[in-house]
XYZ file of C-alpha atoms in Angstrom:
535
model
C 130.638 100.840 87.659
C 130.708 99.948 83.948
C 133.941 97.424 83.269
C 136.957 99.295 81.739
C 138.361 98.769 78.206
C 141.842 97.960 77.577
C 144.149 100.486 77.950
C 144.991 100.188 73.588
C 141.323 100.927 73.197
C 140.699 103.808 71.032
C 137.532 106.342 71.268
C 134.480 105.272 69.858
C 133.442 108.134 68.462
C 135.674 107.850 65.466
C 134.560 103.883 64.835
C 130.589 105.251 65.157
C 130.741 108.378 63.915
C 126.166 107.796 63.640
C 126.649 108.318 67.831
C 123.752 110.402 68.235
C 125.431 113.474 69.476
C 123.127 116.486 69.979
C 120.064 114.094 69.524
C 119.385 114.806 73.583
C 118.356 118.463 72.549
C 116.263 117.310 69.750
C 113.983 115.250 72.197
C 110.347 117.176 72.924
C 109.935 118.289 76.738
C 107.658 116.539 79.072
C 104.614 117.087 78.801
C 101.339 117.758 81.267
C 100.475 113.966 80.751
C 104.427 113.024 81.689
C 104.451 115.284 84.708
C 101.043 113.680 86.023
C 102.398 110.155 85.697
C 106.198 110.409 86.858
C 106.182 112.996 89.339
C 106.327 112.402 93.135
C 103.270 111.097 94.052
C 102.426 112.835 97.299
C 98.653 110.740 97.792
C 95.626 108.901 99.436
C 93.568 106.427 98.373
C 89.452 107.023 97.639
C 88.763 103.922 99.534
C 84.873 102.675 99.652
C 83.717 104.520 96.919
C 83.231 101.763 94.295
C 84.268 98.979 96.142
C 82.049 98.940 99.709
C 83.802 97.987 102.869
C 81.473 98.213 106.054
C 83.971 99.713 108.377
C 84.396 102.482 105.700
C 80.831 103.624 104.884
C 78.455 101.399 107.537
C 75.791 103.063 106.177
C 75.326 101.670 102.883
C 74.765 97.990 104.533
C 70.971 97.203 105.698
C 70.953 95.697 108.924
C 70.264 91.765 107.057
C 73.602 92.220 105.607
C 75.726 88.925 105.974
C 78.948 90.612 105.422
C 81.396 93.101 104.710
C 81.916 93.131 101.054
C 80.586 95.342 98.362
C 78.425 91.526 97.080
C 77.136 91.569 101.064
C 75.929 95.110 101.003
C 74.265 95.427 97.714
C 72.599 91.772 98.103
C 70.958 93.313 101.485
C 69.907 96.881 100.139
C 67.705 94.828 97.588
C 65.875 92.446 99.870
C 65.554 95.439 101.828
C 64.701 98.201 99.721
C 64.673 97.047 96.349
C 66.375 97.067 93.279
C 65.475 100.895 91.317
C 65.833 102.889 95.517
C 69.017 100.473 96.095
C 70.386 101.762 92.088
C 69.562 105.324 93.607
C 71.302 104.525 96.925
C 74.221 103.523 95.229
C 74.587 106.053 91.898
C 74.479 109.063 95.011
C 76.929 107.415 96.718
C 78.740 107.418 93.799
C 78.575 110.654 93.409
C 78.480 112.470 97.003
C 80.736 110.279 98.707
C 83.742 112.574 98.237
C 82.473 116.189 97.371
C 84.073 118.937 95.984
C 84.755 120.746 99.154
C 87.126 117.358 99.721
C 88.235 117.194 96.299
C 89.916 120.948 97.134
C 91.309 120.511 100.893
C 93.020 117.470 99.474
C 94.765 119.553 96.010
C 95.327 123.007 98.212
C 94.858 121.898 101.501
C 96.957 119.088 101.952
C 99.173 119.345 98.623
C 97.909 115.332 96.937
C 99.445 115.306 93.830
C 97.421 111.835 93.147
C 95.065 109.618 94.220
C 94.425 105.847 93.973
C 91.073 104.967 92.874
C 89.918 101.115 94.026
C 87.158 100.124 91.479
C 86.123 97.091 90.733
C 85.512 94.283 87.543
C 81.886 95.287 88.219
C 81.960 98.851 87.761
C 83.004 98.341 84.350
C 79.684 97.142 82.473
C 78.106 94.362 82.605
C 79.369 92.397 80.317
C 82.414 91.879 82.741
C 80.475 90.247 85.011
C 79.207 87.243 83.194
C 78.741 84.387 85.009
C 80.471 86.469 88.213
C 78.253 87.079 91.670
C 77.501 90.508 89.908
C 75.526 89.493 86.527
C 71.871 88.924 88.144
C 70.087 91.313 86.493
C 68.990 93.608 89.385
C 72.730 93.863 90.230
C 73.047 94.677 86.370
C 70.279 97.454 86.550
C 72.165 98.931 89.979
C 76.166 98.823 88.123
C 74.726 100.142 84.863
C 75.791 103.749 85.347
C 79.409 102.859 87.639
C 81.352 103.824 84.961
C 79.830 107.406 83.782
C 80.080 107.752 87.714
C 83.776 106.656 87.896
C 84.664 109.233 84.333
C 82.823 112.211 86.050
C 84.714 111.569 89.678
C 88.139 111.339 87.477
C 87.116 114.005 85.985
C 86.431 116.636 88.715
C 89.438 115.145 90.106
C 91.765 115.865 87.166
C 90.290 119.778 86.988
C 91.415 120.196 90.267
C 94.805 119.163 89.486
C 94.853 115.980 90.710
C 96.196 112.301 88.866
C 94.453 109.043 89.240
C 96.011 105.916 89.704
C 92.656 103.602 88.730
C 93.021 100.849 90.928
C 91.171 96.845 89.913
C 90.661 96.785 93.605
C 87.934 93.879 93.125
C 88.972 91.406 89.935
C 87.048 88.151 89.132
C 87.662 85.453 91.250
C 89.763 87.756 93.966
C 93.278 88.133 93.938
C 92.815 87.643 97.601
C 90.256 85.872 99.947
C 89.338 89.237 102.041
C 86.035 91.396 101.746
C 87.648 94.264 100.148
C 87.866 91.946 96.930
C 83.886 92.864 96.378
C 82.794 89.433 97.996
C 83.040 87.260 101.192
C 84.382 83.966 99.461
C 87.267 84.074 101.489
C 88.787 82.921 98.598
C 91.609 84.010 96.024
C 90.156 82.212 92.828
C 91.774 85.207 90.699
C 94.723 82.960 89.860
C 93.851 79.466 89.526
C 91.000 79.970 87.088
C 92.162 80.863 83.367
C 88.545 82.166 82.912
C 88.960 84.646 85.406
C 92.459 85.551 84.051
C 91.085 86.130 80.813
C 88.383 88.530 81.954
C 90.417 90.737 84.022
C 92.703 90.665 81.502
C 89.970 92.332 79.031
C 88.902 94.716 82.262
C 92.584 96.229 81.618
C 92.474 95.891 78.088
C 88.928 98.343 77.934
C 90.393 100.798 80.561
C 93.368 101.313 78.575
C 91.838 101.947 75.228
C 89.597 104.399 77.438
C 91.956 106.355 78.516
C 94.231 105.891 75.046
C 91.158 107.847 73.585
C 91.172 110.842 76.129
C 87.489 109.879 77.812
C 89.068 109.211 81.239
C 91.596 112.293 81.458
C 94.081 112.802 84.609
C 94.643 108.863 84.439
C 98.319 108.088 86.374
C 98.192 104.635 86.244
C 96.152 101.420 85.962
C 96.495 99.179 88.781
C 96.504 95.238 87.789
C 94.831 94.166 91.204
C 95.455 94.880 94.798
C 97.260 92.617 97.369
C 97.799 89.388 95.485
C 98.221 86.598 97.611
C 101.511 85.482 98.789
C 103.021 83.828 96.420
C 100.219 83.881 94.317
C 100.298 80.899 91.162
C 101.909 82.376 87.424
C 101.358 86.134 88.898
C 104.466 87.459 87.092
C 103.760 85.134 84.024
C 99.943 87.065 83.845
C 101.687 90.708 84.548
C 103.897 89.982 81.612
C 101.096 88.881 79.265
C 99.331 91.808 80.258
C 102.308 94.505 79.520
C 101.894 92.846 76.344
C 98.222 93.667 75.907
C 98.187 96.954 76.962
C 101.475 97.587 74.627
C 99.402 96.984 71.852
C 96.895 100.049 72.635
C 98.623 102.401 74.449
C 102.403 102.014 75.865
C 102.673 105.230 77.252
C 100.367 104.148 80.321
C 102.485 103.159 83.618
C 100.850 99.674 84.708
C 101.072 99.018 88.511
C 101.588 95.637 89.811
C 100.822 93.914 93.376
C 104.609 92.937 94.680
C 102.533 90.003 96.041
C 104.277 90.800 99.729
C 107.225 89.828 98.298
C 109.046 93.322 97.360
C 112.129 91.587 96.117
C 110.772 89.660 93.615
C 108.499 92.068 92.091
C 111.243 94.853 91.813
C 113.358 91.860 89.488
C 110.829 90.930 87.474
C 110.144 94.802 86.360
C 113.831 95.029 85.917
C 113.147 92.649 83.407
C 110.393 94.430 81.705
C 111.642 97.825 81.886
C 114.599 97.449 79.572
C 115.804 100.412 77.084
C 115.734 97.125 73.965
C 112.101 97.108 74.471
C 110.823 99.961 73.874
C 107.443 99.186 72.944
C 106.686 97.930 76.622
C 104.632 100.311 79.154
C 106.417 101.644 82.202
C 105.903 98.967 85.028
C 106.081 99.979 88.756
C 105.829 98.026 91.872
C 102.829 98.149 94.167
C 103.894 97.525 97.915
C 101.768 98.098 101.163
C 103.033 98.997 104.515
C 101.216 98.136 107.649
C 102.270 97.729 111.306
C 99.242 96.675 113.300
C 98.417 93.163 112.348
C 101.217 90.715 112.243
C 102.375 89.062 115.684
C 105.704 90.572 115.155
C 103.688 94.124 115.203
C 101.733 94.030 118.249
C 105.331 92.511 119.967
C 106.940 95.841 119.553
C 106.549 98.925 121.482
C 106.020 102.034 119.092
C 109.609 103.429 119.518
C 110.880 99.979 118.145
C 108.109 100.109 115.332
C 109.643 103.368 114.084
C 112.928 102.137 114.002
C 111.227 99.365 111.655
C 110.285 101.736 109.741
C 113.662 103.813 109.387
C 115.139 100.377 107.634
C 112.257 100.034 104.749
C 112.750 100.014 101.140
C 116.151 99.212 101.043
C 115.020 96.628 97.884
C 115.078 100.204 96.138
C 118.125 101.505 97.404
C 120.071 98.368 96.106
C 118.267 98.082 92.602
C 118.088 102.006 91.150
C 120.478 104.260 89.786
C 121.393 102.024 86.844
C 118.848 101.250 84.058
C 121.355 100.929 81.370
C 122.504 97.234 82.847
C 119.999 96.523 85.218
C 116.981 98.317 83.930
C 114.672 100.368 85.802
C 112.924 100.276 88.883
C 109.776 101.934 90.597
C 107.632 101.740 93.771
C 104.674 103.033 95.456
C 103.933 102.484 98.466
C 100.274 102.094 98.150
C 98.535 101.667 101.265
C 100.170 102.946 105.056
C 98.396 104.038 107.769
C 99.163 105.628 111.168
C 97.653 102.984 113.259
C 99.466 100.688 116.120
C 97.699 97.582 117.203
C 96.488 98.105 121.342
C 99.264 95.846 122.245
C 102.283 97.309 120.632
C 100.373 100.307 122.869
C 100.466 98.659 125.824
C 104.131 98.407 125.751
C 104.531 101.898 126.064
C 105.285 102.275 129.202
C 104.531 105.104 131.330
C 103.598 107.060 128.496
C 100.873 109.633 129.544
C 98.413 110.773 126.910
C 100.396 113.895 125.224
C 103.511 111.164 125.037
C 100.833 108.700 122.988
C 100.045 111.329 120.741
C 103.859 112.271 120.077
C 104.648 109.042 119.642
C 101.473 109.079 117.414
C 102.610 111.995 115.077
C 106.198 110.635 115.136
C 105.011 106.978 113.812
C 103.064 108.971 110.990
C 105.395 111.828 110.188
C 108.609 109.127 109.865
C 106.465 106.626 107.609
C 106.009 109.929 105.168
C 109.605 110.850 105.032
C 111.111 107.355 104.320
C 108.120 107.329 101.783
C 109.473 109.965 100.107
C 113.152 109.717 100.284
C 113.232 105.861 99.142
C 109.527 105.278 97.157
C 108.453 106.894 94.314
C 105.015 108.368 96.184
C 102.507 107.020 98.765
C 99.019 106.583 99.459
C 97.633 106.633 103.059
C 94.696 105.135 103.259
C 92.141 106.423 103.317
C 90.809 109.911 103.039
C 86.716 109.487 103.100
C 85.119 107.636 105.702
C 82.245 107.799 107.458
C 83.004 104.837 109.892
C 86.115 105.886 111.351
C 86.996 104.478 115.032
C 90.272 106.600 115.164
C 92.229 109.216 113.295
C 94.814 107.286 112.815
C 93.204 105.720 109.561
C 91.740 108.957 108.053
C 93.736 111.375 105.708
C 92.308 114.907 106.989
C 93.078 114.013 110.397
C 96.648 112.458 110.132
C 97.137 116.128 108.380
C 95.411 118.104 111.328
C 97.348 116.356 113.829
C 101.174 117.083 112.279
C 101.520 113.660 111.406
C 102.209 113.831 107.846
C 105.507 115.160 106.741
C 104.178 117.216 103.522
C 107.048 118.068 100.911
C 107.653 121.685 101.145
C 107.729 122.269 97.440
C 104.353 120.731 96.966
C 102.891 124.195 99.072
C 105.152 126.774 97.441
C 103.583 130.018 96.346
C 104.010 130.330 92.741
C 105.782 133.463 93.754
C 108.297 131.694 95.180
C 108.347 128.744 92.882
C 108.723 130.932 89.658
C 111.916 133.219 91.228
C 113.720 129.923 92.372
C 113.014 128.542 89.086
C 114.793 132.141 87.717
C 117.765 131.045 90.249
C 118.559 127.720 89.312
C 118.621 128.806 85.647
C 120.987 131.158 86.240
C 123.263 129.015 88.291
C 123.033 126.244 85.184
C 126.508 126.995 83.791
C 128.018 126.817 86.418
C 127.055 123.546 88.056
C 127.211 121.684 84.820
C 130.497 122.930 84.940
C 131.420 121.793 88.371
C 129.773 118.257 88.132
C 131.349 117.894 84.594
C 135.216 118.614 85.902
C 134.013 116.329 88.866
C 133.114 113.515 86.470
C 135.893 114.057 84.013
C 138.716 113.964 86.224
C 137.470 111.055 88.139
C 137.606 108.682 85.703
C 140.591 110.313 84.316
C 142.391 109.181 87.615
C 140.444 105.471 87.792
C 141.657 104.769 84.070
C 143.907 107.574 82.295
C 144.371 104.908 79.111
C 140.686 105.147 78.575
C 139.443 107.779 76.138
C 135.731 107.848 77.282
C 132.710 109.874 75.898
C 132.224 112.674 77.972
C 130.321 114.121 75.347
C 127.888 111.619 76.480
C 127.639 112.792 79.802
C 127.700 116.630 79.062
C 124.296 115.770 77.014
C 122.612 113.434 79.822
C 123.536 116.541 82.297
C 121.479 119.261 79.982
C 118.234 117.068 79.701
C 118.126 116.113 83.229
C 118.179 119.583 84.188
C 116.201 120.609 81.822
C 113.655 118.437 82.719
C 113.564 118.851 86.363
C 113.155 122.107 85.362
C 110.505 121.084 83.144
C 108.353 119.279 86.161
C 108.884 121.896 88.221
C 106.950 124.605 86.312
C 104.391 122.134 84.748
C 102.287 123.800 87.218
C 103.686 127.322 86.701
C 102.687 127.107 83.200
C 99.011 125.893 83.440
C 100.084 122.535 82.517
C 98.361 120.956 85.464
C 94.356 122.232 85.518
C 93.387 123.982 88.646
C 96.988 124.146 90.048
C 96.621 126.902 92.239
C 100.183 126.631 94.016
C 103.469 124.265 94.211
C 105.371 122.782 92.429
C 106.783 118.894 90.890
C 109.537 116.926 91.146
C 110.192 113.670 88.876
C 109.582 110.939 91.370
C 109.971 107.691 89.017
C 113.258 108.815 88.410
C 114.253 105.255 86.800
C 111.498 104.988 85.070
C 111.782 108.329 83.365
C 115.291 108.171 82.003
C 113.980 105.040 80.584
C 111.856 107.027 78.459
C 114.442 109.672 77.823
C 116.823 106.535 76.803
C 114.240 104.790 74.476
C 113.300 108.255 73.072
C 116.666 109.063 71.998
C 117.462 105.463 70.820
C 120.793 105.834 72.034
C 123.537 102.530 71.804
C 126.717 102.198 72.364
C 129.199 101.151 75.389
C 129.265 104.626 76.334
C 125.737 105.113 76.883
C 126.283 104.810 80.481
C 128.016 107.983 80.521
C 124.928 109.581 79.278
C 122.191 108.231 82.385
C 124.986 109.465 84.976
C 124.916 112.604 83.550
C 121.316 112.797 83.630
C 121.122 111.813 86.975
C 123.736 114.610 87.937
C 121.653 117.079 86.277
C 118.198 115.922 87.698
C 120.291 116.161 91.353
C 121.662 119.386 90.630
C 118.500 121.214 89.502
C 116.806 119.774 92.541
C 119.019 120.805 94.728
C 118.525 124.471 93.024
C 114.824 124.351 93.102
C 114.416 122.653 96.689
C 116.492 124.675 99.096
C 115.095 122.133 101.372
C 113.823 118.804 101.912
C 110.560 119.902 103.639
């Protein structure tokens, strides 16, 4: 609650009489490029696809190979095949490994909104890989055509309606010691190594003037690099530096950061970035992964105390939205869950016969999707293609078959449907704004009568947050989003979008506050109009 003026204070309207009023219905809508970057992200992740993990795509490593890594596989295809069949090998699975059969279930199927992409430094070109494990020349020759192969995969993505969140899942050095990071170092050299620093820096720096020049369309995001280390050495003081870089070519691109397993500290430092006074700055959400098979204090639990685990996540969000003007704004992703249980959190299940596992199965999976969605900004269960799959519990498709993915009803709506309760919760405008203004008017009349406020403010806030829930909701309506087909959006980085409303406008003054609760009201009205129900 804002502090309260003195009870001799006088409106400040007539001191600022330059207060902006009606500026709110001067701002343009949100566009198809807004919708695809703050809606709810409903997702999966494309894991395996640029960056190799064995247990993903077993195939693509030769029987010499050493390891598990993307460095371990390619190194073995050569000695085993050669360089020019192991380019081939490679550039098709590039290109085949998710096909456009898949591309559809998951947009019409299975309702994605948005996927995250993991790439790596090396399937940028080659002069990211300098003195790297990946600048030999054969491995030159084999990476030379990654990224036409990563812009024609975005792009049959985007046509299908679909967002990409491009992910650095493998940056010089490794921001962690584990195979997924394209090699088997075992080691994290990402952040003690300015050299390494510098050239993922320039990786970001060359994706973000890609997409700033349309030849990577659909682009939601740009990931910074996946699961830093704990703790990991000057992490926020890199993140900031590199807000700063890609705010000088294009600050309209949302950066996503690592939260470094510490969710807490991440969601304060973007507070700190994602002020209204600096409005050059690119949106900055939090990337945070959820697990529950790995750690001690996982395969100690039985799966009916893992779900109650899971019931109490997030709650770093539910203490740090909801007020940007002070605090600034907030986001998070959750971008990795899965629906497996480690075999001993199994084997305290008790009697449980084999339709009880699988309820308890669904119920682990369907819960994990609903917090998701009520406290995170979207979600990405990982992973959708797979050819090495030892359960279902890991794989996309099958978590979907099996119930065990709570899917947002709006996502499926017929347009039909979407288009007359659109109709509805125009016609109902007047009269909620009405109802939530009275409500907000004579509250603080009663909490301080000798303060003459600036309602005004709020009355304003209300109209735009309707209007643009109303907005996201027929993006899809109106052929905003290629290849939509059905459903409908929601704005899911709520925070991070009146931040953009707020820097838009330019709006100052004590009062402003007035204005972001009455947005809020009017984004929670129209929802409630639009989505009769939850799911």
């Amino acid at each position: 609650m804002p502090p309260l003026s003195h009870p001799e204070a006088i409106d400040s309207r007539e001191q600022h009489p330059q207060d902006f009023r009606g500026a709110t219905y001067l701002l343009p809508p949100p566009t198809a490029a807004d919708v695809l970057r703050y809606r709810y992200h409903h997702g999966v992740n494309l894991g395996g696809i640029f960056v190799l993990e064995r247990w993903l795509f077993p195939s693509m490593f030769e029987s010499c190979a050493v390891g598990d890594s993307e460095l371990d596989a390619v190194t073995a295809s050569i000695l085993a095949i050669n360089v020019f069949p192991t380019k081939e090998k490679w550039e098709a699975h590039w290109n085949n490994a998710l096909s456009s059969g898949e591309i559809i279930d998951l947009a019409y199927r299975y309702h994605v909104t948005t996927v995250r992409l993991p790439i790596g430094y090396f399937t940028l070109g080659d002069r990211f890989t300098i003195n790297t494990p990946f600048y030999p020349d054969a491995l030159r020759i084999i990476y030379s055509g990654a990224m036409e192969a990563l812009a024609k995969l975005c792009t049959r993505l985007y046509v299908a309606g679909l967002g990409i969140i491009l992910d650095l899942h493998a940056v010089p050095g490794g921001a962690n010691g584990d195979p997924h990071s394209g090699t088997s170092s075992g080691r994290a050299d990402l952040w003690n190594d300015p050299k390494n620093l510098d050239r993922l820096a320039e990786c970001i720096g060359s994706l973000a003037s890609t997409i700033a020049v349309n030849q990577m369309p659909g682009i939601a995001g740009i990931q910074i690099c996946n699961e830093a280390i704990a703790d990991a050495p000057g992490a926020f003081d890199f993140y900031r530096y590199l807000v700063n870089v890609v705010s000088g070519i294009d600050s309209s691109i949302p950066l996503y950061i690592s939260d470094a397993w510490n969710l807490s500290a991440a969601l304060d430092f973007t507070a700190s970035i994602n002020r209204v006074s600096q409005r050059l700055l690119p949106p900055v959400v939090v990337d945070t992964h959820k697990y529950y098979c790995f750690t001690a204090e996982d395969k100690a639990q039985a799966p009916a105390e893992i779900i109650g685990r899971v019931k109490t996540e997030l709650q770093e969000m539910l203490s740090r939205s909801d007020n940007v003007v002070d605090h600034g704004a907030v986001g998070c992703v959750v971008g990795e869950w899965s629906g497996t249980l480690d075999p001993e959190t199994w084997s305290q299940a008790g009697t449980a016969d084999a339709a009880d596992r699988e309820k308890l199965q669904k119920q682990f999976g369907y819960v994990q999707s609903r917090i998701w969605h009520e406290r995170a900004s979207g979600s990405f269960f990982w992973s959708t293609n797979s050819e090495g799959r030892t359960s279902w519990t890991w794989d996309f498709l099958h978590m979907n078959g099996h119930g065990a993915i709570a899917v947002p009803a709006y996502l499926a709506l017929d347009f039909v449907v979407a288009r007359d309760r659109r109709g509805r919760a125009c016609e109902r405008k007047e009269a909620l704004k009405n109802r939530d203004m009275g409500k907000h008017i004579k509250y603080w009349h009663e909490v301080a009568p000798w303060q003459q406020f600036e309602h005004w403010r709020y009355e304003e806030g209300w109209e735009l947050g309707f209007q643009d829930s109303v907005a996201f909701w027929e993006m899809r309506l109106n052929q905003g989003i290629r290849g939509a087909r059905h459903g409908a959006d929601k704005i899911g980085l709520l925070d991070l979008w009146i931040l953009k409303r707020l820097r838009d406008l330019g709006a100052v003054g004590k009062f402003v506050w007035e204005w972001e609760h009455g947005f809020r009201q009017g984004v929670k009205s129209a929802q409630q109009a639009l989505i009769s129900c939850k799911y």
